[in-house]
Amino acid sequence: MTSITKLPINQLNGVGPKKLAKLQALQIHTVADILNLKPNRYENRSQLTHIADAPIGKLISVKGIVKSIRVIKGRNWKKRLEITIEDTTSSIKGVWFNQPYLKEQFKRGQTIIFSGKISNYKGLQISSPDFEIIDTEADNMPNRYASTGRVVAIYPLCQGLNQNFLRKLADQALTKFSTSIKTILTQDIHTPSSINNRLTAIENLHFPKTIDEAENARLYLAFEEFFLFQIAILTQKQKNKKQNSNAFICNQKIDARIKRLFTFSFTDAQNRVIEEIKQDMLKPKPMIRLVQGDVGSGKTAVAIYTMLVAVANKSQACIMAPTEILAKQHEQTIKTLLKHSSVKTVLIVGSLTTKEKTKALQQIASGEANIIIGTHALVQEKVTFDNLGLAVIDEQHKFGVLQRNTLVTKGKHTKLLLMSATPIPRSMALTIYGDLDISIIDQLPPGRKNIITKQIPKQSRHKAYQFIRTKLQEGQQAYCVYPLVEESEKLDLKSATEMANLFATEIFPEFTIALLHGKLDGATKNRIMQSFNDGKIQILVSTVVIEVGVNVPNANIMLIEEAQRFGLAQIHQLRGRIGRGSQEAHCLLMAGETSQSTRKRLAVLTSTNDGFKISEADLQIRGPGEFMGTKQHGIPTFNYGDVLSDFTLMSDARLQAQILLSADAELINYKKIKIASQKYQDLIIGA
Ligand code: ADP
Ligand code: MG
């Protein structure tokens, strides 16, 4: 029988081409995917409240029949949709503003459940309630997918799919394929859940009798994936230990020759990290080392040093950066440093012409190129190295594990150096990154200006503009950043574009303004950056493409819009672009929404410039940018568990995995675990 992980979802009844497309939009492709679909939350509908008994101000669910559907034009052209439902005791309105399109879904006579907080405003109402249109026929049958009379799982949705459909689909999958749901964890592994088999866990995930049962199911499944992940990490660690690599020579002569190239002397922290890296280079063992250091702490210099050690050993070295702007900047830095030397550098990025690319590829393959600088263009199949001894990955969290691994396997015994400006605590790093060593640059080069960061209330926007104007008149330059969230890329671009126009025409008509965003082609981006660099542009309005690696010492003002939407670490990285010159630097945080919690979160940034402290706060507080937070730190994401909020579960899983492997290192008696853990290989950074 085909495994359910390979069985297309349209093998289930009721999934035609239209529904299939919608399911795929939710990343549900197979029968296993629907079984593993984690509900967003649960609602206890075992006892619905009668409308007349519903307490004001409390979160409740009521069921009734639709009596009227009205769209009312209010002031300011706002449209209000009102749906009134009625049960045997009373009636209540569901009210939505400016979503007239919702109307299409409702019909008089339908049975609906509203969930939300009841208020009494010209009669009982719930504003923007969660709602579910009830399939009364299904509910009158005794089945577990009824939408009332029990605890109900609420799934993530997309337009065109409703709760009922997903629920029935989960039920169908469970009924038809229950025998394919195999328990992976053997009974000798102590899960923190009271459940001891996968089938029960999946059943209770979708159709729990109590909320407790649902949480226990999630706990079982989260533990399972963490455990398998830890097995993958620990087996990889065993493998790494057995592997051999090249030993490089790094003697004093080489050290002196390299250090002479730099116009500054390294900080103590840089020197310490270089020593740690050298110890790895000297050994005939693979190197996987992560260098964590705040923005501006001088990681690039350390990377260049390390690359030059590899080159001195007649190896090639490469550095991969997440954006073309950054790659080019690295190229510039390296070329300037090496202008009197015979070391040959080559750039490989997407925007090269075919001719340039052919030449670069040939130089890389022949070994003529010693240092190769590039973007992810480096991991393309066409790129072959003569002898890649060292790979550096800058801003490592911006890359997938697969890209990292592909790069390393382009050499025979390539040593790997990862760089990150968003540190995570060491104990956590060891648990979730896998088998890597960590070095920390905990000191900034001398002469760095402090960045003065302030939160600007929305009503003081014009004061902020006035402040910026004064600074521009003094000859400084400014960034205005519109952080970009992937899901709403279009929206952000629109906002950034509007902002740039508004600046150019109304607010700062006397200055030159340019807009930089990710959708521009490489040549245009570079031209704009160059003009900004040359001081021809005073205000650079930008999405987060500038986040990494722009270095314009005369730009010391940064205005960040919609600051509340982002992780603290990300804002900290952004502001690391300023304070690089001799002027005092100012970072102004403008938040579109200013709740107390937002203000408190952003206050971390106004109170400290220490990247490690900010990073820790980021991981602890995790505001609306929760996902951003994890992504920004390169923390792997799982289906059931959350590395941060379930960290003790992860530690427990690690302990259990260690116990199992110490008893059976090859997993000879645990074939199922061995196979299942392979899927998690792709999440390991230090592999
Ligand atoms: P990071 O990559 O850690 O954010 P960079 O390597 O880009 O930081 O360094 C930021 C700036 O500091 C660069 O202009 C670099 O030349 C300079 N720099 C690095 N190390 C030192 C040092 N030891 N002394 C003075 N300046 C330094
Ligand atoms: Mg850097």
XYZ file of C-alpha atoms and ligand atoms in Angstrom:
715
model
C 0.000 0.000 0.000
C 1.186 3.498 -0.804
C 2.369 5.320 2.258
C 0.027 8.114 3.332
C 2.860 10.590 2.966
C 2.761 9.872 -0.768
C -0.990 9.502 -1.159
C -2.399 12.632 -2.847
C -5.109 14.378 -0.897
C -7.562 14.126 -3.780
C -7.741 10.414 -3.143
C -10.192 11.369 -0.431
C -13.857 11.858 -1.270
C -15.011 15.405 -1.781
C -11.724 16.801 -3.060
C -12.295 18.005 -6.605
C -9.926 20.227 -8.588
C -11.162 23.436 -6.930
C -10.840 22.171 -3.384
C -7.520 20.604 -4.267
C -6.093 23.989 -5.239
C -7.319 25.514 -1.982
C -5.853 22.686 0.068
C -2.554 23.060 -1.683
C -2.549 26.721 -0.762
C -2.616 25.530 2.856
C 0.302 23.190 2.068
C -1.952 20.153 2.292
C -0.876 17.862 -0.509
C -1.185 14.377 0.912
C -3.356 12.372 3.261
C -0.580 12.610 5.821
C -0.696 16.395 5.550
C -4.343 16.594 6.587
C -3.678 14.209 9.459
C -0.791 16.402 10.558
C -2.698 19.653 10.179
C -2.315 21.304 13.547
C -5.422 23.176 14.669
C -4.847 26.797 15.637
C -6.913 26.332 18.767
C -9.860 24.510 20.269
C -13.275 25.680 21.291
C -15.376 24.028 23.906
C -18.776 23.844 22.312
C -20.008 20.999 24.439
C -22.248 23.467 26.139
C -23.408 26.329 24.000
C -24.866 29.287 25.831
C -28.426 30.360 25.197
C -28.390 33.870 23.819
C -30.505 35.227 26.680
C -28.100 33.745 29.247
C -24.870 34.927 27.617
C -22.831 37.024 30.059
C -21.708 40.424 28.748
C -17.978 40.783 28.259
C -17.194 37.054 28.342
C -15.953 34.900 25.507
C -18.849 32.627 24.507
C -20.355 30.639 21.645
C -24.014 30.908 20.716
C -25.985 29.095 18.051
C -28.946 30.471 16.161
C -30.780 30.777 12.881
C -30.081 33.700 10.554
C -33.023 36.090 10.600
C -31.645 39.103 8.759
C -28.650 40.215 6.736
C -28.049 43.936 6.400
C -25.323 46.161 5.023
C -25.546 49.640 6.521
C -23.693 52.667 5.204
C -22.283 54.591 8.118
C -20.376 57.827 8.337
C -17.061 58.162 6.421
C -18.371 55.702 3.823
C -17.783 52.869 6.243
C -19.972 49.884 5.574
C -21.252 47.796 8.418
C -22.467 44.251 7.934
C -25.005 43.049 10.480
C -26.156 39.450 10.712
C -28.874 38.789 13.251
C -29.370 35.272 14.558
C -32.032 33.970 16.879
C -32.393 31.000 19.179
C -35.347 29.995 21.335
C -34.420 32.566 23.978
C -33.357 35.751 22.211
C -31.495 37.257 19.273
C -28.050 38.753 18.759
C -26.172 40.620 16.030
C -22.787 39.820 14.568
C -21.229 43.050 13.302
C -18.380 43.585 10.856
C -16.965 46.840 9.554
C -15.748 47.339 6.022
C -15.967 43.706 5.025
C -19.112 43.798 2.881
C -17.845 40.822 0.884
C -18.476 38.584 3.884
C -22.157 39.007 3.131
C -22.045 36.515 0.276
C -21.556 33.610 2.644
C -24.742 34.111 4.620
C -28.301 33.122 3.819
C -31.434 33.520 5.832
C -32.484 30.338 7.570
C -28.904 29.081 7.988
C -27.787 27.834 11.354
C -24.700 29.675 12.577
C -22.433 29.673 15.582
C -20.943 32.964 16.657
C -18.015 32.979 19.026
C -16.674 36.106 20.634
C -17.190 38.682 23.317
C -20.729 39.905 23.774
C -21.425 43.565 24.299
C -24.643 45.429 24.774
C -24.801 48.345 22.382
C -28.295 49.068 21.121
C -29.031 45.394 21.768
C -26.793 42.358 22.144
C -23.966 42.133 19.666
C -20.592 40.569 19.006
C -18.202 42.540 16.891
C -16.270 40.553 14.277
C -17.249 37.192 15.767
C -15.642 33.957 14.694
C -18.417 32.240 12.917
C -19.224 28.897 11.552
C -22.055 27.995 9.266
C -23.410 24.723 10.529
C -24.117 21.775 8.343
C -27.273 20.866 10.265
C -27.704 17.611 8.434
C -24.283 16.453 9.543
C -24.870 17.695 13.047
C -28.052 15.758 13.440
C -26.174 12.551 12.768
C -24.171 11.095 15.603
C -20.653 11.753 14.318
C -17.434 13.087 15.666
C -17.072 15.883 13.167
C -20.172 17.690 14.332
C -19.419 21.353 14.799
C -21.330 21.632 18.048
C -21.928 19.641 21.194
C -18.265 18.860 21.735
C -14.776 20.315 21.871
C -14.055 21.507 18.354
C -10.708 21.961 16.654
C -10.371 25.228 14.767
C -8.063 24.892 11.785
C -6.135 27.509 9.879
C -8.230 28.429 6.850
C -7.915 30.065 3.506
C -10.653 31.548 1.391
C -12.876 28.882 -0.081
C -12.307 26.326 2.656
C -14.364 26.107 5.799
C -13.962 24.391 9.134
C -16.569 21.820 8.365
C -14.888 20.672 5.196
C -11.498 20.256 6.869
C -13.062 18.486 9.810
C -14.830 15.996 7.568
C -11.662 15.477 5.608
C -9.692 14.752 8.773
C -12.407 12.356 9.858
C -12.376 10.581 6.524
C -8.586 10.280 6.517
C -8.625 8.923 10.046
C -11.352 6.409 9.297
C -9.808 5.130 6.088
C -6.164 5.168 7.032
C -6.014 4.521 10.752
C -3.932 1.399 10.174
C -1.327 3.474 8.307
C -0.677 5.676 11.300
C 2.255 3.883 12.834
C 3.733 4.597 16.205
C 7.400 5.532 15.915
C 8.358 5.983 19.555
C 8.875 2.693 21.352
C 7.475 2.167 24.849
C 10.897 2.505 26.504
C 11.012 6.170 25.503
C 9.349 8.296 28.128
C 7.192 10.903 26.521
C 5.796 13.582 28.822
C 2.341 12.828 27.435
C -0.146 10.354 28.834
C -0.651 9.064 25.302
C 1.537 6.202 24.157
C 0.722 5.758 20.489
C 0.573 7.923 17.423
C -2.939 6.975 16.330
C -4.491 8.149 19.584
C -2.435 11.318 19.381
C -3.648 12.124 15.879
C -7.231 11.250 16.799
C -7.134 13.482 19.833
C -5.483 16.245 17.890
C -8.506 16.476 15.629
C -11.320 15.140 17.765
C -10.481 15.538 21.431
C -13.123 14.987 24.083
C -11.600 17.621 26.311
C -9.148 20.481 25.823
C -6.745 18.526 28.033
C -6.812 15.614 25.631
C -5.967 17.968 22.797
C -2.993 19.423 24.656
C -1.759 15.954 25.508
C -1.955 14.988 21.868
C 0.065 18.016 20.844
C 2.589 17.258 23.549
C 3.046 13.710 22.263
C 3.482 14.849 18.679
C 5.776 17.761 19.573
C 7.926 15.453 21.663
C 8.061 12.969 18.817
C 9.365 15.509 16.317
C 11.840 17.023 18.788
C 13.080 13.563 19.701
C 13.597 12.568 16.075
C 15.349 15.875 15.437
C 17.705 15.229 18.350
C 18.373 11.703 17.105
C 19.300 13.222 13.745
C 21.603 15.763 15.387
C 23.335 13.259 17.632
C 23.868 10.659 14.909
C 25.325 13.371 12.716
C 27.653 14.298 15.540
C 28.894 10.721 15.750
C 29.517 10.709 12.004
C 31.364 14.023 12.091
C 33.706 12.666 14.735
C 34.827 9.871 12.437
C 35.422 12.118 9.455
C 38.774 13.437 8.404
C 39.665 16.714 6.800
C 42.732 18.678 5.772
C 45.017 20.223 8.331
C 46.085 23.740 7.451
C 49.290 25.398 8.509
C 48.812 28.693 10.330
C 52.174 29.824 11.582
C 53.387 33.232 12.701
C 54.719 34.143 9.319
C 51.326 33.648 7.716
C 49.652 35.496 10.574
C 51.934 38.503 10.239
C 51.564 38.583 6.463
C 47.784 38.634 6.719
C 47.488 41.097 9.578
C 49.729 43.548 7.803
C 47.033 43.965 5.141
C 44.531 45.496 7.543
C 44.570 49.219 8.268
C 43.459 48.586 11.858
C 44.587 46.187 14.535
C 42.130 43.540 15.582
C 40.222 43.884 18.816
C 40.965 41.426 21.613
C 37.686 39.704 20.878
C 38.537 39.335 17.201
C 41.965 37.951 18.083
C 40.467 35.436 20.481
C 37.983 34.220 17.893
C 40.701 33.985 15.275
C 42.706 31.797 17.666
C 39.702 29.527 18.145
C 39.223 29.236 14.409
C 42.912 28.525 13.888
C 42.757 25.641 16.339
C 40.103 24.087 14.100
C 42.065 24.785 10.941
C 45.148 23.065 12.343
C 43.312 19.827 12.995
C 42.729 17.171 10.336
C 39.047 17.201 11.315
C 36.002 18.889 9.829
C 35.352 22.392 11.080
C 31.861 23.732 11.647
C 32.145 26.917 13.626
C 29.592 29.619 14.190
C 30.839 33.123 14.889
C 28.267 35.229 16.675
C 28.828 38.922 17.034
C 26.846 42.092 17.075
C 26.456 44.168 13.921
C 29.643 46.071 13.351
C 31.725 43.878 15.653
C 34.006 43.060 12.746
C 32.977 39.591 11.682
C 33.885 40.268 8.080
C 37.458 41.021 9.016
C 37.645 37.702 10.858
C 36.172 35.935 7.840
C 38.697 37.534 5.515
C 41.546 36.571 7.802
C 40.363 32.970 7.794
C 39.991 32.922 4.024
C 43.510 34.197 3.622
C 44.813 31.382 5.837
C 43.152 28.925 3.469
C 44.647 30.718 0.469
C 48.100 30.663 2.084
C 47.606 26.900 2.227
C 46.981 26.794 -1.536
C 43.276 26.225 -1.082
C 40.381 28.201 -2.469
C 38.077 30.015 -0.075
C 34.631 31.405 -0.675
C 32.173 33.623 1.129
C 28.437 33.478 0.481
C 26.262 36.461 1.397
C 22.469 36.728 1.301
C 22.209 39.732 -1.017
C 24.013 41.010 -4.038
C 24.622 44.373 -2.385
C 26.385 42.676 0.470
C 28.378 40.364 -1.797
C 29.597 43.323 -3.812
C 30.514 45.183 -0.678
C 32.550 42.216 0.529
C 34.234 42.086 -2.851
C 35.139 45.761 -2.573
C 36.520 45.328 0.922
C 38.562 42.291 -0.037
C 39.865 43.816 -3.263
C 40.978 46.980 -1.485
C 42.740 44.910 1.119
C 44.495 42.808 -1.488
C 45.309 45.477 -4.024
C 49.048 44.913 -3.733
C 48.872 41.158 -3.593
C 48.623 38.472 -6.208
C 45.571 36.851 -4.636
C 42.851 36.662 -7.257
C 39.229 37.388 -6.276
C 36.177 36.516 -8.337
C 32.572 37.565 -7.889
C 29.672 35.291 -8.724
C 26.201 36.819 -8.524
C 22.963 36.563 -10.486
C 23.348 39.840 -12.358
C 26.558 38.945 -14.198
C 26.308 38.828 -17.980
C 26.627 35.413 -19.597
C 30.106 36.308 -20.721
C 31.204 37.438 -17.266
C 29.667 34.359 -15.722
C 31.417 31.985 -18.105
C 34.730 33.609 -17.336
C 34.138 33.526 -13.577
C 33.074 29.874 -13.650
C 36.162 28.975 -15.620
C 38.443 30.792 -13.170
C 36.792 29.054 -10.233
C 37.054 25.633 -11.842
C 40.703 26.047 -12.896
C 41.819 27.268 -9.503
C 42.934 30.621 -10.882
C 40.435 32.283 -8.536
C 41.647 32.134 -4.930
C 38.835 33.915 -3.166
C 35.319 33.623 -4.486
C 32.645 35.991 -3.283
C 29.015 35.421 -4.109
C 25.373 35.093 -3.313
C 23.372 31.858 -3.429
C 24.473 31.837 -7.084
C 27.465 30.003 -5.610
C 25.488 26.855 -4.902
C 24.342 26.424 -8.492
C 25.277 23.201 -10.146
C 27.452 24.915 -12.731
C 29.830 26.186 -10.089
C 32.669 23.737 -9.576
C 35.743 24.501 -7.554
C 39.254 23.325 -8.113
C 39.981 22.961 -4.434
C 37.577 24.564 -1.983
C 39.216 24.415 1.426
C 37.024 26.883 3.292
C 33.477 28.134 2.912
C 32.234 31.135 4.879
C 28.526 31.804 5.122
C 27.675 35.333 6.152
C 24.318 35.972 7.841
C 23.883 32.229 8.019
C 20.258 32.325 9.135
C 19.298 33.743 5.760
C 20.187 30.469 4.107
C 18.524 27.118 4.133
C 20.369 24.105 5.463
C 20.297 22.630 1.997
C 22.112 25.625 0.499
C 24.731 25.462 3.210
C 25.284 21.769 2.666
C 25.427 22.088 -1.099
C 28.151 24.684 -0.805
C 30.257 22.569 1.522
C 30.005 19.478 -0.646
C 31.497 21.429 -3.528
C 34.852 20.786 -1.929
C 36.359 17.573 -0.671
C 37.134 18.436 2.925
C 35.759 21.927 3.077
C 35.880 23.628 6.438
C 32.858 25.695 7.309
C 32.592 29.034 9.056
C 29.143 30.471 9.767
C 28.557 34.084 10.745
C 25.555 35.511 12.517
C 24.646 38.868 13.983
C 21.610 37.576 15.847
C 23.054 35.524 18.632
C 21.096 33.031 20.629
C 22.137 31.825 24.093
C 24.841 29.186 23.971
C 22.906 26.431 25.737
C 20.086 26.857 23.299
C 22.430 26.992 20.334
C 23.966 23.659 21.269
C 20.564 22.051 21.615
C 19.046 23.242 18.385
C 21.877 23.928 15.994
C 23.475 20.550 16.263
C 27.114 19.766 16.205
C 28.880 23.050 15.883
C 31.361 25.087 17.832
C 30.621 28.635 18.781
C 32.823 31.700 18.986
C 31.628 35.038 20.183
C 32.938 38.481 19.293
C 31.731 40.417 22.301
C 33.403 43.744 21.703
C 33.030 46.526 19.169
C 36.001 48.153 17.439
C 37.065 51.385 19.131
C 35.519 54.706 18.185
C 31.996 53.486 17.537
C 29.356 56.106 18.156
C 26.520 55.298 20.423
C 23.196 55.185 18.647
C 20.509 57.235 20.347
C 17.230 55.423 19.859
C 13.836 56.964 20.592
C 10.241 55.910 20.227
C 8.215 58.542 18.416
C 4.517 58.744 19.166
C 2.475 58.946 15.987
C 1.254 62.453 16.733
C 4.868 63.687 16.881
C 5.636 62.530 13.368
C 6.157 66.081 12.192
C 8.600 66.855 14.947
C 10.588 63.843 13.797
C 10.566 65.174 10.238
C 11.750 68.551 11.492
C 14.589 66.864 13.337
C 15.590 64.963 10.227
C 15.454 68.163 8.185
C 17.873 69.909 10.541
C 20.322 67.019 10.270
C 20.047 66.906 6.487
C 20.711 70.618 6.335
C 23.920 69.942 8.257
C 24.921 67.674 5.394
C 23.987 64.305 6.834
C 22.001 61.569 5.160
C 19.086 59.475 6.356
C 17.500 56.088 5.906
C 13.767 55.678 6.126
C 12.928 52.026 6.451
C 9.714 50.262 5.753
C 10.271 46.825 7.174
C 8.905 44.142 4.937
C 6.968 41.111 5.996
C 6.858 38.368 3.457
C 3.125 37.771 3.532
C 2.342 41.356 2.721
C 5.201 42.163 0.433
C 2.930 43.995 -1.980
C 1.389 46.090 0.724
C 4.757 47.123 2.086
C 6.070 48.030 -1.277
C 3.032 50.209 -1.783
C 3.586 51.888 1.565
C 7.253 52.420 0.874
C 6.481 53.833 -2.564
C 3.834 56.149 -1.156
C 6.189 57.266 1.565
C 8.927 58.045 -0.955
C 6.484 60.077 -3.045
C 5.155 61.934 -0.058
C 8.683 62.781 1.044
C 9.696 63.941 -2.409
C 6.653 66.094 -3.073
C 5.475 67.361 0.295
C 7.663 66.713 3.270
C 11.206 67.007 1.968
C 10.843 68.575 -1.492
C 14.196 70.313 -1.124
C 16.133 67.043 -0.833
C 16.910 64.197 -3.206
C 15.051 61.036 -2.351
C 15.304 57.527 -3.738
C 13.429 54.307 -3.156
C 15.195 50.996 -2.786
C 13.365 47.686 -2.639
C 13.866 44.025 -3.351
C 11.929 43.966 -6.612
C 14.377 46.275 -8.375
C 16.896 44.621 -10.638
C 20.439 44.291 -9.420
C 21.894 47.025 -11.616
C 19.337 49.591 -10.461
C 19.866 48.646 -6.829
C 23.592 49.078 -7.179
C 23.221 52.404 -8.929
C 21.014 53.724 -6.134
C 23.363 52.443 -3.443
C 26.301 54.006 -5.220
C 24.550 57.402 -5.413
C 23.666 57.193 -1.745
C 27.230 56.275 -0.986
C 28.454 59.275 -3.009
C 26.119 61.587 -1.110
C 23.977 62.369 -4.159
C 20.879 61.038 -2.417
C 19.936 62.489 0.965
C 17.103 60.204 1.985
C 17.010 56.563 1.085
C 13.523 55.145 1.533
C 13.877 51.435 1.659
C 12.348 48.103 2.515
C 14.595 45.841 4.561
C 16.940 45.131 1.654
C 19.382 47.429 3.404
C 19.237 45.288 6.486
C 22.461 43.559 5.829
C 25.693 45.100 4.961
C 25.368 48.659 3.794
C 28.119 50.885 4.983
C 27.626 54.619 4.467
C 29.385 56.514 7.277
C 27.679 59.817 6.476
C 24.200 58.351 6.965
C 23.496 58.638 10.654
C 19.765 59.101 10.866
C 17.347 56.239 10.581
C 13.586 56.399 10.730
C 11.888 53.027 11.088
C 8.206 52.831 10.246
C 5.828 50.180 11.596
C 8.482 49.235 14.104
C 6.008 47.144 16.083
C 5.860 44.538 13.364
C 9.374 43.316 13.792
C 11.611 41.349 15.990
C 13.902 43.406 18.176
C 16.964 41.725 16.753
C 15.943 42.751 13.297
C 15.548 46.396 14.238
C 18.875 46.212 16.009
C 20.462 44.954 12.799
C 18.822 47.720 10.858
C 20.119 50.438 13.112
C 23.576 48.899 12.910
C 23.765 50.647 9.521
C 24.138 54.005 11.257
C 26.715 55.199 13.766
C 29.548 54.256 11.461
C 30.907 57.739 11.024
C 32.057 60.593 13.207
C 28.564 62.020 13.801
C 26.165 61.209 16.569
C 23.608 58.686 15.308
C 19.857 58.738 15.825
C 17.348 55.982 15.312
C 13.666 56.950 15.434
C 11.104 54.211 15.956
C 7.656 54.947 14.667
C 4.989 52.418 15.572
C 1.691 52.258 13.701
C 0.064 50.713 16.720
C 1.187 51.671 20.182
C -0.193 49.397 22.833
C 1.566 49.274 26.123
C 3.136 45.941 25.296
C 4.529 47.332 22.040
C 6.019 50.280 23.851
C 7.534 48.004 26.440
C 9.018 45.741 23.814
C 10.502 48.606 21.821
C 11.822 50.139 25.026
C 14.421 47.366 25.099
C 15.944 49.012 22.037
C 15.956 52.463 23.538
C 17.621 51.250 26.708
C 20.499 49.184 25.335
C 22.732 48.775 22.303
C 23.959 45.370 23.380
C 22.990 42.870 20.697
C 23.149 39.916 23.063
C 20.788 41.503 25.550
C 18.409 42.457 22.773
C 18.550 39.026 21.300
C 17.677 37.449 24.610
C 14.808 39.849 25.152
C 13.631 39.103 21.641
C 13.486 35.417 22.367
C 11.732 35.968 25.670
C 9.154 38.548 24.745
C 8.346 37.621 21.192
C 5.667 40.047 20.206
C 3.637 40.048 17.027
C 6.674 39.180 14.995
C 6.842 35.780 16.682
C 7.669 33.924 13.564
C 9.995 36.686 12.449
C 11.777 36.263 15.735
C 12.545 32.609 15.184
C 13.419 33.114 11.569
C 15.689 36.003 12.333
C 17.692 33.829 14.687
C 17.834 30.906 12.309
C 15.936 28.720 14.730
C 14.348 25.729 13.027
C 10.566 25.567 12.958
C 8.505 22.448 13.577
C 4.932 21.453 12.967
C 3.741 20.725 16.487
C 6.367 22.133 18.792
C 7.782 25.610 19.167
C 11.461 25.607 20.007
C 11.204 28.648 22.228
C 8.034 28.080 24.223
C 8.612 24.307 24.367
C 12.302 24.519 25.096
C 12.164 22.236 28.137
C 10.445 19.654 25.963
C 13.329 19.951 23.505
C 15.888 19.486 26.282
C 13.979 16.464 27.527
C 13.902 15.031 24.016
C 17.660 15.523 23.761
C 18.248 13.672 27.008
C 16.070 10.762 25.926
C 17.794 10.656 22.543
C 21.203 10.543 24.259
C 20.069 7.675 26.465
C 18.785 5.700 23.515
C 21.919 6.249 21.440
C 24.234 5.329 24.273
C 22.436 1.992 24.452
C 22.212 1.437 20.708
C 24.435 3.822 18.761
C 23.510 2.391 15.368
C 19.800 2.157 16.213
C 19.860 -1.473 15.188
C 16.829 -2.249 17.304
C 15.110 1.016 16.461
C 14.797 0.927 12.691
C 11.624 2.997 12.612
C 13.206 5.758 14.650
C 16.291 5.687 12.481
C 14.277 6.067 9.287
C 11.894 8.683 10.673
C 14.770 10.791 11.982
C 16.277 11.179 8.522
C 13.572 13.634 7.606
C 14.955 16.000 10.249
C 18.427 16.007 8.743
C 17.444 19.084 6.755
C 16.923 21.136 9.893
C 20.385 20.672 11.290
C 22.706 23.581 10.848
C 25.833 21.962 12.193
C 25.635 18.935 9.931
P 29.973 42.906 10.986
O 30.045 42.069 9.749
O 30.334 42.163 12.216
O 28.656 43.619 11.132
P 32.067 44.386 9.739
O 33.048 43.302 9.621
O 31.304 44.791 8.524
O 31.037 44.057 10.894
O 32.804 45.636 10.376
C 32.197 46.886 10.496
C 33.205 47.993 10.251
O 34.187 47.982 11.260
C 33.936 47.848 8.933
O 34.005 49.102 8.340
C 35.308 47.349 9.343
O 36.307 47.785 8.463
C 35.503 47.956 10.711
N 36.352 47.156 11.604
C 36.353 45.834 11.780
N 37.244 45.450 12.709
C 37.837 46.586 13.148
C 38.864 46.865 14.096
N 39.436 45.898 14.816
N 39.209 48.144 14.291
C 38.630 49.129 13.588
N 37.664 48.945 12.676
C 37.269 47.683 12.441
Mg 28.692 41.462 8.311
